[in-house]
Tab-separated table of C-alpha atoms and ligand atoms in Angstrom:
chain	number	residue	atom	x	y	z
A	1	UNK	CA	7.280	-10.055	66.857
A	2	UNK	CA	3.994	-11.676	68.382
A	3	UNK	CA	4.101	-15.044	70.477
A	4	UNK	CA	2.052	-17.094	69.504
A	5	UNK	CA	-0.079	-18.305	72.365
A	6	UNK	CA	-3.230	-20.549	72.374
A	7	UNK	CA	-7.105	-19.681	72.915
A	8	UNK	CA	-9.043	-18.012	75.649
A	9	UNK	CA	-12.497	-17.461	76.131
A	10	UNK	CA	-13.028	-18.659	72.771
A	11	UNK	CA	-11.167	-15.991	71.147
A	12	UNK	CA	-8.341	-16.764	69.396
A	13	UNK	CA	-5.115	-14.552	71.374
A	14	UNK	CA	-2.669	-16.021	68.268
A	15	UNK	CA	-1.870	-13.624	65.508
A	16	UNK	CA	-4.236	-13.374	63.105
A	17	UNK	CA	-4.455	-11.334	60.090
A	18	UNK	CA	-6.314	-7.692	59.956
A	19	UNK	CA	-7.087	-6.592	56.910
A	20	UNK	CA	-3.861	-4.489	55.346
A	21	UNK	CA	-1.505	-6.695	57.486
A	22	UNK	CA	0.693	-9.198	55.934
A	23	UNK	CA	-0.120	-12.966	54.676
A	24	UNK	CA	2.709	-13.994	56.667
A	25	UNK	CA	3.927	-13.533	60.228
A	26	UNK	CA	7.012	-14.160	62.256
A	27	UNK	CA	5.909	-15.085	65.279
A	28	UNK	CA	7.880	-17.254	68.269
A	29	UNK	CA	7.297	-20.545	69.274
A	30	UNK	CA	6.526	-21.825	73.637
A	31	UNK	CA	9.817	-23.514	72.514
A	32	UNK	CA	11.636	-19.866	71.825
A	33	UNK	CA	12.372	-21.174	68.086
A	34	UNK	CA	11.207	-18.632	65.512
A	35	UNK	CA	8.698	-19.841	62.881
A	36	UNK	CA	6.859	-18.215	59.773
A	37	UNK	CA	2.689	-18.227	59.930
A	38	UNK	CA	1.273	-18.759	56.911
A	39	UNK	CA	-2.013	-17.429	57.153
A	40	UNK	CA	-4.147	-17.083	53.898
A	41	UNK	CA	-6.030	-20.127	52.185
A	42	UNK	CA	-4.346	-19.751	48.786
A	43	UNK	CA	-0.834	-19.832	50.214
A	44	UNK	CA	-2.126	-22.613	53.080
A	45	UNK	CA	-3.150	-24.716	50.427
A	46	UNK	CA	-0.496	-24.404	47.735
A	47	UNK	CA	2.039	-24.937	51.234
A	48	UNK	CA	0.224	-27.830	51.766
A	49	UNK	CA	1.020	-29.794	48.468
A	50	UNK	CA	4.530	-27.837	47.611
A	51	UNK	CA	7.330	-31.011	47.670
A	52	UNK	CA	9.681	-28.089	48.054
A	53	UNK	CA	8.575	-28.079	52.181
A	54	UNK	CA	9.728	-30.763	53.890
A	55	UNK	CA	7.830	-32.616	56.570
A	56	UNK	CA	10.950	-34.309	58.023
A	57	UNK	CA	13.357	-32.381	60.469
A	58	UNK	CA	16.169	-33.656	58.896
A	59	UNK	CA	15.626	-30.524	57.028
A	60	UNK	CA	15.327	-28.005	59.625
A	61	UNK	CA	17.597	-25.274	60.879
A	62	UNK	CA	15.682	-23.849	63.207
A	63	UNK	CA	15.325	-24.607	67.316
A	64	UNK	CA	12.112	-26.215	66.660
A	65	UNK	CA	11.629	-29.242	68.617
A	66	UNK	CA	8.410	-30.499	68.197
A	67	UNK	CA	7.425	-34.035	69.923
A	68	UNK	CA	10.149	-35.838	70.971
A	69	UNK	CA	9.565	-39.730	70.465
A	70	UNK	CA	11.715	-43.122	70.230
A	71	UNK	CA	12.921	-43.223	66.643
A	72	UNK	CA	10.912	-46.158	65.461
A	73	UNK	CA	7.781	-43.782	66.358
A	74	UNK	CA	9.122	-40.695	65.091
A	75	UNK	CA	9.588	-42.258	61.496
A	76	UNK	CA	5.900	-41.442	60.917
A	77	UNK	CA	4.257	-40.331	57.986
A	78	UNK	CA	3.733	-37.401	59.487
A	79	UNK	CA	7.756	-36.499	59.497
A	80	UNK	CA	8.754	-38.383	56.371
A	81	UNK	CA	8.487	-37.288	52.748
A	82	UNK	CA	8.663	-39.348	49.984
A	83	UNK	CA	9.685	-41.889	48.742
A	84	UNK	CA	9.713	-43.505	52.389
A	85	UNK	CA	6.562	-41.597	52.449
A	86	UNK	CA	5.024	-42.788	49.525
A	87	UNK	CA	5.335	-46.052	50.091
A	88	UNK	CA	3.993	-46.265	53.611
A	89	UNK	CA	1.447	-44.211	52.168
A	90	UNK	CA	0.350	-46.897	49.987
A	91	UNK	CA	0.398	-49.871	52.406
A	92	UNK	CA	-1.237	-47.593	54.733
A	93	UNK	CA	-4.202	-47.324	52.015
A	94	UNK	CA	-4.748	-50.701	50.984
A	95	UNK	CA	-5.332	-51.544	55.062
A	96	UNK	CA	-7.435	-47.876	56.050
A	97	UNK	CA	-10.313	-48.739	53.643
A	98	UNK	CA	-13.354	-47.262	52.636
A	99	UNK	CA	-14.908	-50.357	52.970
A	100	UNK	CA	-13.381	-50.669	56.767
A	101	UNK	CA	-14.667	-47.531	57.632
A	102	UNK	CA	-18.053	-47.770	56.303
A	103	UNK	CA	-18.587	-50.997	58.327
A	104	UNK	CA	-17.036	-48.694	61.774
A	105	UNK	CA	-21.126	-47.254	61.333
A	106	UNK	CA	-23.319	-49.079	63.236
A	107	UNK	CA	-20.308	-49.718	66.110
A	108	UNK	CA	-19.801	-46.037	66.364
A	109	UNK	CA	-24.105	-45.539	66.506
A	110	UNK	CA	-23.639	-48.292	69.208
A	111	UNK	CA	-21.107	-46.880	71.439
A	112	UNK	CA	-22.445	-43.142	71.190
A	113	UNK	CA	-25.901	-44.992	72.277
A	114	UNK	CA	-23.906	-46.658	75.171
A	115	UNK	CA	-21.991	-43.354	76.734
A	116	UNK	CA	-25.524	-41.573	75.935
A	117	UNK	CA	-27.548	-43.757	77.930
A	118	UNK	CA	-25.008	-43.247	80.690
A	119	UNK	CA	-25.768	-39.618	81.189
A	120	UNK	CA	-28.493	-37.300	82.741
A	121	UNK	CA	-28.594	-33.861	84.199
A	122	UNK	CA	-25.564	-31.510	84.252
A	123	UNK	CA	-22.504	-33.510	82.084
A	124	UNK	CA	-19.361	-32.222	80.906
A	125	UNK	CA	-19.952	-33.733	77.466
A	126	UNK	CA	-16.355	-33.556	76.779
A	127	UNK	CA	-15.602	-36.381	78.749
A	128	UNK	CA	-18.561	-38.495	79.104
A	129	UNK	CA	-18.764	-38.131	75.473
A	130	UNK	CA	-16.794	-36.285	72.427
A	131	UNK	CA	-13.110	-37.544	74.483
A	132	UNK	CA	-14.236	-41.436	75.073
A	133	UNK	CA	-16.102	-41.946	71.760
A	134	UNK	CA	-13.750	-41.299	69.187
A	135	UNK	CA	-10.836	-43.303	71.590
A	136	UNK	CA	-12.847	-46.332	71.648
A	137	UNK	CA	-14.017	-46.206	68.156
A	138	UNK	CA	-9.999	-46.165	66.891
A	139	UNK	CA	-8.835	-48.692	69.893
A	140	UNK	CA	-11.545	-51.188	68.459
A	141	UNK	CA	-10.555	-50.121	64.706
A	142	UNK	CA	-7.096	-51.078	66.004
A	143	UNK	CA	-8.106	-54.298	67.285
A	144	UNK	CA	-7.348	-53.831	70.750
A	145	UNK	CA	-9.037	-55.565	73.853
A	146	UNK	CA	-11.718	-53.990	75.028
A	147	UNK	CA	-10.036	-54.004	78.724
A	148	UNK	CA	-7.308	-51.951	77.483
A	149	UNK	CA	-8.833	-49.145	76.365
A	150	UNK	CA	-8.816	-46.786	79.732
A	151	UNK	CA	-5.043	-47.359	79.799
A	152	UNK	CA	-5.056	-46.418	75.766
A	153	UNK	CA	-6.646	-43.027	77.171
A	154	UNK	CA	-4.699	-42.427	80.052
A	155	UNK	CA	-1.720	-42.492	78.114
A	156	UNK	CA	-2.776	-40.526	75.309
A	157	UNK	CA	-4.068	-37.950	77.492
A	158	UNK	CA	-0.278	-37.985	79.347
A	159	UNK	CA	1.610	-37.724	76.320
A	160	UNK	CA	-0.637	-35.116	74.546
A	161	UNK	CA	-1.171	-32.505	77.597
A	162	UNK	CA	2.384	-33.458	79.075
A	163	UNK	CA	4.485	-35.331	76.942
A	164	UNK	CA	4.943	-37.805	79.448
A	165	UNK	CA	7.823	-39.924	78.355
A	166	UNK	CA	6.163	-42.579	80.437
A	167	UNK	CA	3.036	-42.261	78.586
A	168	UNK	CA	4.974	-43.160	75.516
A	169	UNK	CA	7.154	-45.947	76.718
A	170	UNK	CA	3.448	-47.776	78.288
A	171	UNK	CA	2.072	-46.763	74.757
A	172	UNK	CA	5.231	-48.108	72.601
A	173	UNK	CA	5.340	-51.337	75.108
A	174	UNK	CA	1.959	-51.951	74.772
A	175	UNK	CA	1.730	-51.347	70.964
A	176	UNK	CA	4.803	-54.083	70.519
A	177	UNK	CA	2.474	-56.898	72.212
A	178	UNK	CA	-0.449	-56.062	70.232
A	179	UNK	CA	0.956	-56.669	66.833
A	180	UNK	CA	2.836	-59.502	68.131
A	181	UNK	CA	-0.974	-60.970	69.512
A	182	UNK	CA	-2.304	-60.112	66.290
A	183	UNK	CA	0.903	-61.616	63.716
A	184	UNK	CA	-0.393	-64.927	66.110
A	185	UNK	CA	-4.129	-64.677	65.740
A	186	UNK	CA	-4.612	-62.288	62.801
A	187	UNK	CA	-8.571	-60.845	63.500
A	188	UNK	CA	-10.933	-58.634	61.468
A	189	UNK	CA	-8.803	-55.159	62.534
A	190	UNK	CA	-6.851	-52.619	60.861
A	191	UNK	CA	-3.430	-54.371	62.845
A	192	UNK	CA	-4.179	-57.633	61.467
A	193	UNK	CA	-4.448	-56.002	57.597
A	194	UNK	CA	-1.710	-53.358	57.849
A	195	UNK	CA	0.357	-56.814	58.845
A	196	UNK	CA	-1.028	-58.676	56.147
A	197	UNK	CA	-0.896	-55.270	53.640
A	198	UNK	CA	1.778	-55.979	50.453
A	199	UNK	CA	2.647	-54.125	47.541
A	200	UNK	CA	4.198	-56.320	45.301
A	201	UNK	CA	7.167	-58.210	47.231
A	202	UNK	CA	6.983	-55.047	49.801
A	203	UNK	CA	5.109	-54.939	53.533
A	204	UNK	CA	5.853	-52.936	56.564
A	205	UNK	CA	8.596	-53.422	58.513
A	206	UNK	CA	8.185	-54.142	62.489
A	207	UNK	CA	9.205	-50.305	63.220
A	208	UNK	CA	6.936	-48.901	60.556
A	209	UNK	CA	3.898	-50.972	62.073
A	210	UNK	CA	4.454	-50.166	65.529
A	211	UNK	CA	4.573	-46.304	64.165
A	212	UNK	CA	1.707	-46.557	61.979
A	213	UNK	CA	-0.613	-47.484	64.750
A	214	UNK	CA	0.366	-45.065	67.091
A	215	UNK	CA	0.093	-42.510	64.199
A	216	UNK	CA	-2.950	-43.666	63.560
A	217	UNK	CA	-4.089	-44.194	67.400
A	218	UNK	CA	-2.772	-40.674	68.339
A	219	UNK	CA	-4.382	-38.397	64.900
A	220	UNK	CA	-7.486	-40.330	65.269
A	221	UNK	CA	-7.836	-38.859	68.602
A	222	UNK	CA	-6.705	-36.002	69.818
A	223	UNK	CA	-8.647	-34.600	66.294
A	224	UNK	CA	-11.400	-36.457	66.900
A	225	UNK	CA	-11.936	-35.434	70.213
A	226	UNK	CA	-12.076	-31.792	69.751
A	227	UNK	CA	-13.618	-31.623	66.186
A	228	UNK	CA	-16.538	-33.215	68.064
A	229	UNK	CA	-16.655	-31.231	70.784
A	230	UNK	CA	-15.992	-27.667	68.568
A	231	UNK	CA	-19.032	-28.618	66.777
A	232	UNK	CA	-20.955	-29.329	69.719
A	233	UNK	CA	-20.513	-26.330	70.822
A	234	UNK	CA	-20.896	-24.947	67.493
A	235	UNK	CA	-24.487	-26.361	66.832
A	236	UNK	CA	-25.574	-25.410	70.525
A	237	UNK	CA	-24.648	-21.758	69.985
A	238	UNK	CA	-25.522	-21.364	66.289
A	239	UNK	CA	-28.108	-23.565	65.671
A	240	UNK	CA	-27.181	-26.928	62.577
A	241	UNK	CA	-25.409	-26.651	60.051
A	242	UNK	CA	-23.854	-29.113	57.668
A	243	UNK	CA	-20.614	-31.687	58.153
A	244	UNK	CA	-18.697	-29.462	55.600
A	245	UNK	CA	-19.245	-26.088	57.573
A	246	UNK	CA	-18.774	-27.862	60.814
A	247	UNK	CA	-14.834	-28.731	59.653
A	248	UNK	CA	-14.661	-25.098	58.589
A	249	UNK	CA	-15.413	-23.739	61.761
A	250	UNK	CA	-14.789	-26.341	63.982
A	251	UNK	CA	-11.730	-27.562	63.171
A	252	UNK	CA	-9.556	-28.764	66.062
A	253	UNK	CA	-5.787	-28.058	64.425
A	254	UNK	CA	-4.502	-24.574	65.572
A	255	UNK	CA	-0.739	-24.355	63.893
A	256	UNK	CA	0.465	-27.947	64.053
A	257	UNK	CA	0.907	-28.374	60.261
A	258	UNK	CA	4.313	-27.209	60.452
A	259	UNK	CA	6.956	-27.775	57.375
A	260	UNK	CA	10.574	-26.939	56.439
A	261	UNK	CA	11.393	-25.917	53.257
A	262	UNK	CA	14.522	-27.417	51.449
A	263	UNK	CA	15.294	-24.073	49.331
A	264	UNK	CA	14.810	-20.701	50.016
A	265	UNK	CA	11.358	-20.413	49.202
A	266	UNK	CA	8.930	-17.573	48.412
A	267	UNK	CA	5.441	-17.217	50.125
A	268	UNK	CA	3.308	-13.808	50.285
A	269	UNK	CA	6.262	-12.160	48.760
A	270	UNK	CA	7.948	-13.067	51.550
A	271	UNK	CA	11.393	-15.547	50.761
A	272	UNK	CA	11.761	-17.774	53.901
A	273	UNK	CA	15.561	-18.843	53.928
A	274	UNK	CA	15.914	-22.646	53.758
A	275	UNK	CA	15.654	-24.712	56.782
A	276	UNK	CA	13.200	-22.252	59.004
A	277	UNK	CA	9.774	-23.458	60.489
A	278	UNK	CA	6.687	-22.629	58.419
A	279	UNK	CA	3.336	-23.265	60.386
A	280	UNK	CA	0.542	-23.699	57.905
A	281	UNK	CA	-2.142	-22.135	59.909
A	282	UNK	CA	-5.576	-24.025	58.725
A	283	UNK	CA	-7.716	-22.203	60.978
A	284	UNK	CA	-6.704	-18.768	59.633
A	285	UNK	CA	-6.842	-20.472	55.709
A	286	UNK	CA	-10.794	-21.429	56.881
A	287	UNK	CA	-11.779	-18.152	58.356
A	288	UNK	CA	-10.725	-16.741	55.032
A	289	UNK	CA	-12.530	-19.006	53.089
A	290	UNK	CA	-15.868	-19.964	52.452
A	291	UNK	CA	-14.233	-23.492	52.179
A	292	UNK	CA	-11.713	-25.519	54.729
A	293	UNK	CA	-8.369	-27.326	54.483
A	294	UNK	CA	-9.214	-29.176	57.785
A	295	UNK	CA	-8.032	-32.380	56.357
A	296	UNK	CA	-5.272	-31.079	55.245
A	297	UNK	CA	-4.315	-31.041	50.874
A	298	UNK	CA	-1.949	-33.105	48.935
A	299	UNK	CA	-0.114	-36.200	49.512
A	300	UNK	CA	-0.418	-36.088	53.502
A	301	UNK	CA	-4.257	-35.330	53.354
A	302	UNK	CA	-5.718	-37.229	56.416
A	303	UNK	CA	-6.015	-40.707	56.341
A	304	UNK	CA	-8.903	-40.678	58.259
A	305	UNK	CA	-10.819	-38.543	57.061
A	306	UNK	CA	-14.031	-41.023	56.074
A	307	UNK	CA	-13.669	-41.971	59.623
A	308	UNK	CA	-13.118	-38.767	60.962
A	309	UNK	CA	-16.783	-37.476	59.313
A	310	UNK	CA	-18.754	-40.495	59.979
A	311	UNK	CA	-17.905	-39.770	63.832
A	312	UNK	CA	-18.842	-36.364	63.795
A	313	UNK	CA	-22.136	-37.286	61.928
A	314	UNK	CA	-23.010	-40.527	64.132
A	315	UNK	CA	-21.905	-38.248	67.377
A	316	UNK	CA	-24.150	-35.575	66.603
A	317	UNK	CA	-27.343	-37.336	65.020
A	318	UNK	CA	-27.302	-39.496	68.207
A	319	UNK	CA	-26.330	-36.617	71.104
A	320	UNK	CA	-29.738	-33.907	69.768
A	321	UNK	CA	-31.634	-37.251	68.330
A	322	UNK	CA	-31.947	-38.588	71.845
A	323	UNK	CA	-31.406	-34.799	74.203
A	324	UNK	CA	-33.004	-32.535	71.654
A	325	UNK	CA	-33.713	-30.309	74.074
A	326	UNK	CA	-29.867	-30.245	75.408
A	327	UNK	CA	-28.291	-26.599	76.246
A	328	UNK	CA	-25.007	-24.891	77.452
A	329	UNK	CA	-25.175	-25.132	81.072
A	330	UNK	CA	-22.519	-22.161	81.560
A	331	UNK	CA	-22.486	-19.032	79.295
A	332	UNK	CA	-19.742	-19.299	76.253
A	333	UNK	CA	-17.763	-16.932	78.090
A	334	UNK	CA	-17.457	-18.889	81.020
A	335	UNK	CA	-15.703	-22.253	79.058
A	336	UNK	CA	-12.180	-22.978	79.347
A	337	UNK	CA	-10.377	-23.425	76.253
A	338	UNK	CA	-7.242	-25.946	76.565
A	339	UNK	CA	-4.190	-23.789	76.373
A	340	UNK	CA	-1.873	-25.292	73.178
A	341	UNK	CA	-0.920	-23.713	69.632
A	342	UNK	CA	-1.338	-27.482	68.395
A	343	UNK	CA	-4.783	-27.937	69.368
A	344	UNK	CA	-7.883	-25.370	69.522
A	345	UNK	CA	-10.261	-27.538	72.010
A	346	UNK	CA	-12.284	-27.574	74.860
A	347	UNK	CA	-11.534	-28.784	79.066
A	348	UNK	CA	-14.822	-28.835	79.459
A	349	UNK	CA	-18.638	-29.076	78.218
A	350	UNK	CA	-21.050	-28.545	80.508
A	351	UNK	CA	-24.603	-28.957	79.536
A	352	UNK	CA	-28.054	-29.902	81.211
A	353	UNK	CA	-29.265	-32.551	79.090
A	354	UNK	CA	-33.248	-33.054	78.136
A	355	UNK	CA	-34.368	-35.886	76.816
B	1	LIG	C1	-10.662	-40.351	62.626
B	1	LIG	C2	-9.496	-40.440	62.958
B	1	LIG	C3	-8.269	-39.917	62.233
B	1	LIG	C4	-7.217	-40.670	61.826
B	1	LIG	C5	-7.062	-42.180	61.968
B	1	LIG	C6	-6.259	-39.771	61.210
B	1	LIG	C7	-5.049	-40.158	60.684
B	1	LIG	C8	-4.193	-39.357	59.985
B	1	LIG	C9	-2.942	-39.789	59.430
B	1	LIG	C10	-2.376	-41.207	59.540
B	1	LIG	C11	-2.387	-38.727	58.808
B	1	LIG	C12	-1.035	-38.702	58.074
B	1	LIG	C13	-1.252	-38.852	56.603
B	1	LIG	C14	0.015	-38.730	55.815
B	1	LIG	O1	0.988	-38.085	56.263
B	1	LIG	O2	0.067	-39.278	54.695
B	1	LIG	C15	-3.287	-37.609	58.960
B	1	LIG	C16	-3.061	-36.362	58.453
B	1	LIG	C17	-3.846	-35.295	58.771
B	1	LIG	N1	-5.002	-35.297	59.526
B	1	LIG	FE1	-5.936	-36.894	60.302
B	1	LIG	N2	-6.733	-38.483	61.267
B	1	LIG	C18	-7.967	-38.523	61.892
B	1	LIG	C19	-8.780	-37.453	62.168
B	1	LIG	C20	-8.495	-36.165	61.817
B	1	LIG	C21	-9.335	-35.022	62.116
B	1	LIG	C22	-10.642	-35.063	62.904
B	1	LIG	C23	-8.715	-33.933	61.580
B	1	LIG	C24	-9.161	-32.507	61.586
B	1	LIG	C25	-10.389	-32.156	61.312
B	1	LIG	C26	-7.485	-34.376	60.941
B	1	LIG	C27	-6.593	-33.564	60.263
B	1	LIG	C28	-5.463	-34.000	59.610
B	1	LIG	C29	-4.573	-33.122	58.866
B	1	LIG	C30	-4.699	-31.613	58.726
B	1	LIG	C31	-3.555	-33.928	58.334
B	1	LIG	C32	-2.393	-33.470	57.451
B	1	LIG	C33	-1.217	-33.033	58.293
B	1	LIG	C34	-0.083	-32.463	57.446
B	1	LIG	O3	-0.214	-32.253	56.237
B	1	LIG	O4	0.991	-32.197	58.049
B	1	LIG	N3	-7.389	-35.739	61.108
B	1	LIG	N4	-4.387	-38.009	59.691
């Protein structure tokens, strides 16, 4: 039975399939739970939408554990299925708008023209640019103070590479006073219209807000971070290529998209007993494809996915629009790779930047 371990060097060290080798693979979690990895786009996919796997772990048997947060966090969309999903969903919606997120564009050109003009030289682009750009794009989409924001990232940082249950009590503490500021002083943010989001005689709860925006705080981050710098890498080492390909072969999730089905279910002739985890690997699904399921398919597909792309287009029109001449500074072999089965990123970009 393989472990299932992270990336190094670049190369993925995770089970992946050979031809002749099966669509599916048991393979044990960091955790020592078992899981299944689905690895082929069709079943991906179709796993993605099926109602019969659960997102919540009410539903699970297995020793998976997962993120451990406060319960008013932990009722997120991400672990609910409907109807509490559906209707979340839906308030969610009429607040995450199009509209919103077209009018994020000239802010986002702003503040990758900002951390740009900061830099010269040698840089580790991950963190003068792909880590703070996407976390202060979200904070301000969130509507919080501009002063804030380095504790925002501390804390994310804490509770994504440590799960520092500090990191989440600052983060749930924090996110209580904000939509109490904003239910007194509604402003032009996504806060102040999730609060003010209805559906008929329905609106969100005080738990479901406070989980919403660290959802949306937390996906819109950690993603964003590493889809930007994967395809800066990407475009150093291979030259452009479109948005589309980028999220094929950039794409930041590993094996996070994990489910639990609520029958005994069958997938690549395989039946998984009720209960067990299923990791929906998207990365394998895209290498087999000439398409992706980055954003995931079905009723969970990524709420921020408008957002997501306009980032990754703004960050990389303005980074070889003002450096065109930028270049790895260390060979590809040399990078470090951050060691997690949820997230395929980087530690570190170093580049020598020429205007
Ligand atoms: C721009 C900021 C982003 C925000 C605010 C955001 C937010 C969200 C939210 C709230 C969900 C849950 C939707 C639901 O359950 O109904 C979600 C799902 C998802 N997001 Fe994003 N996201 C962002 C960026 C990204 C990026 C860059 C990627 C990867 C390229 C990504 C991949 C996904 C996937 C795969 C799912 C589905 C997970 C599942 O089915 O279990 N997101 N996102």
């Amino acid at each position: 039975m393989a472990v299932l371990g992270g990336f190094a060097g670049g190369e993925r060290v995770s089970p992946r399939r050979e031809k002749g080798e099966a669509a599916l693979l048991k393979i044990t979690l960091p955790d020592g739970s078992e899981a299944w990895l689905v690895t082929e786009y069709e079943d991906v996919r179709a796993g993605l939408a099926d109602p019969r796997l659960s997102l919540s772990k009410d539903n699970a048997t297995s020793r998976y554990t997962g993120f451990k947060l406060p319960p008013a966090l932990d009722r997120n969309l991400l672990n609910l299925d409907p109807p509490d999903h559906t209707r979340l969903r839906r308030l969610v919606g009429g607040a995450f708008t199009a509209h919103r997120v077209a009018r994020m564009r000239d802010k986002v050109g702003a503040i990758a023209d900002k951390l740009l003009g900061d830099v010269s030289g040698t840089v580790d682009l991950m963190a003068a640019y792909a880590t703070p750009l996407p976390v202060i794009t979200i904070s301000d989409l969130l509507g919080a103070p501009a002063d804030r924001i380095g504790d925002f990232r501390a804390w994310t940082d804490a509770l994504i590479t440590q799960g520092s249950r500090d990191a989440v009590a600052n983060m749930y503490r924090f996110m209580l006073d904000l939509i109490a500021a904003k239910r007194a002083d509604p402003g032009d943010d996504l806060i102040s219209a999730m609060i003010a989001a209805r559906d008929g005689d329905d609106r969100l709860s005080e738990d479901e807000l406070l989980s919403l925006a660290f959802l949306i705080l937390w996906a819109g981050y950690e993603n964003s971070v590493h889809l930007i710098g994967n395809s800066i890498l990407h475009t150093l080492t291979h030259g452009p290529t479109d948005i589309e390909e980028l999220l094929r072969v950039a794409n930041p999730n590993l094996h996070a998209i994990r489910r639990f089905p609520i029958d005994d279910i069958d997938i690549g002739g395989q039946t998984i007993p009720k209960g067990q985890t299923v990791l929906l690997d998207i990365q394998s699904a895209n290498e087999s494809a000439a398409k992706h399921l980055s954003f995931g398919a079905g009723i969970h597909y990524c709420v921020g996915a408008p957002l997501a792309r306009l980032e990754l287009e703004i960050a990389l029109d303005r980074l070889f629009g003002t450096f065109p001449e930028v270049s790895l500074a260390v060979s590809p072999d040399a990078l470090v790779w951050r060691d997690s089965i949820r997230s395929r990123g980087l530690l570190a970009l170093p580049v020598t930047l020429t205007a």
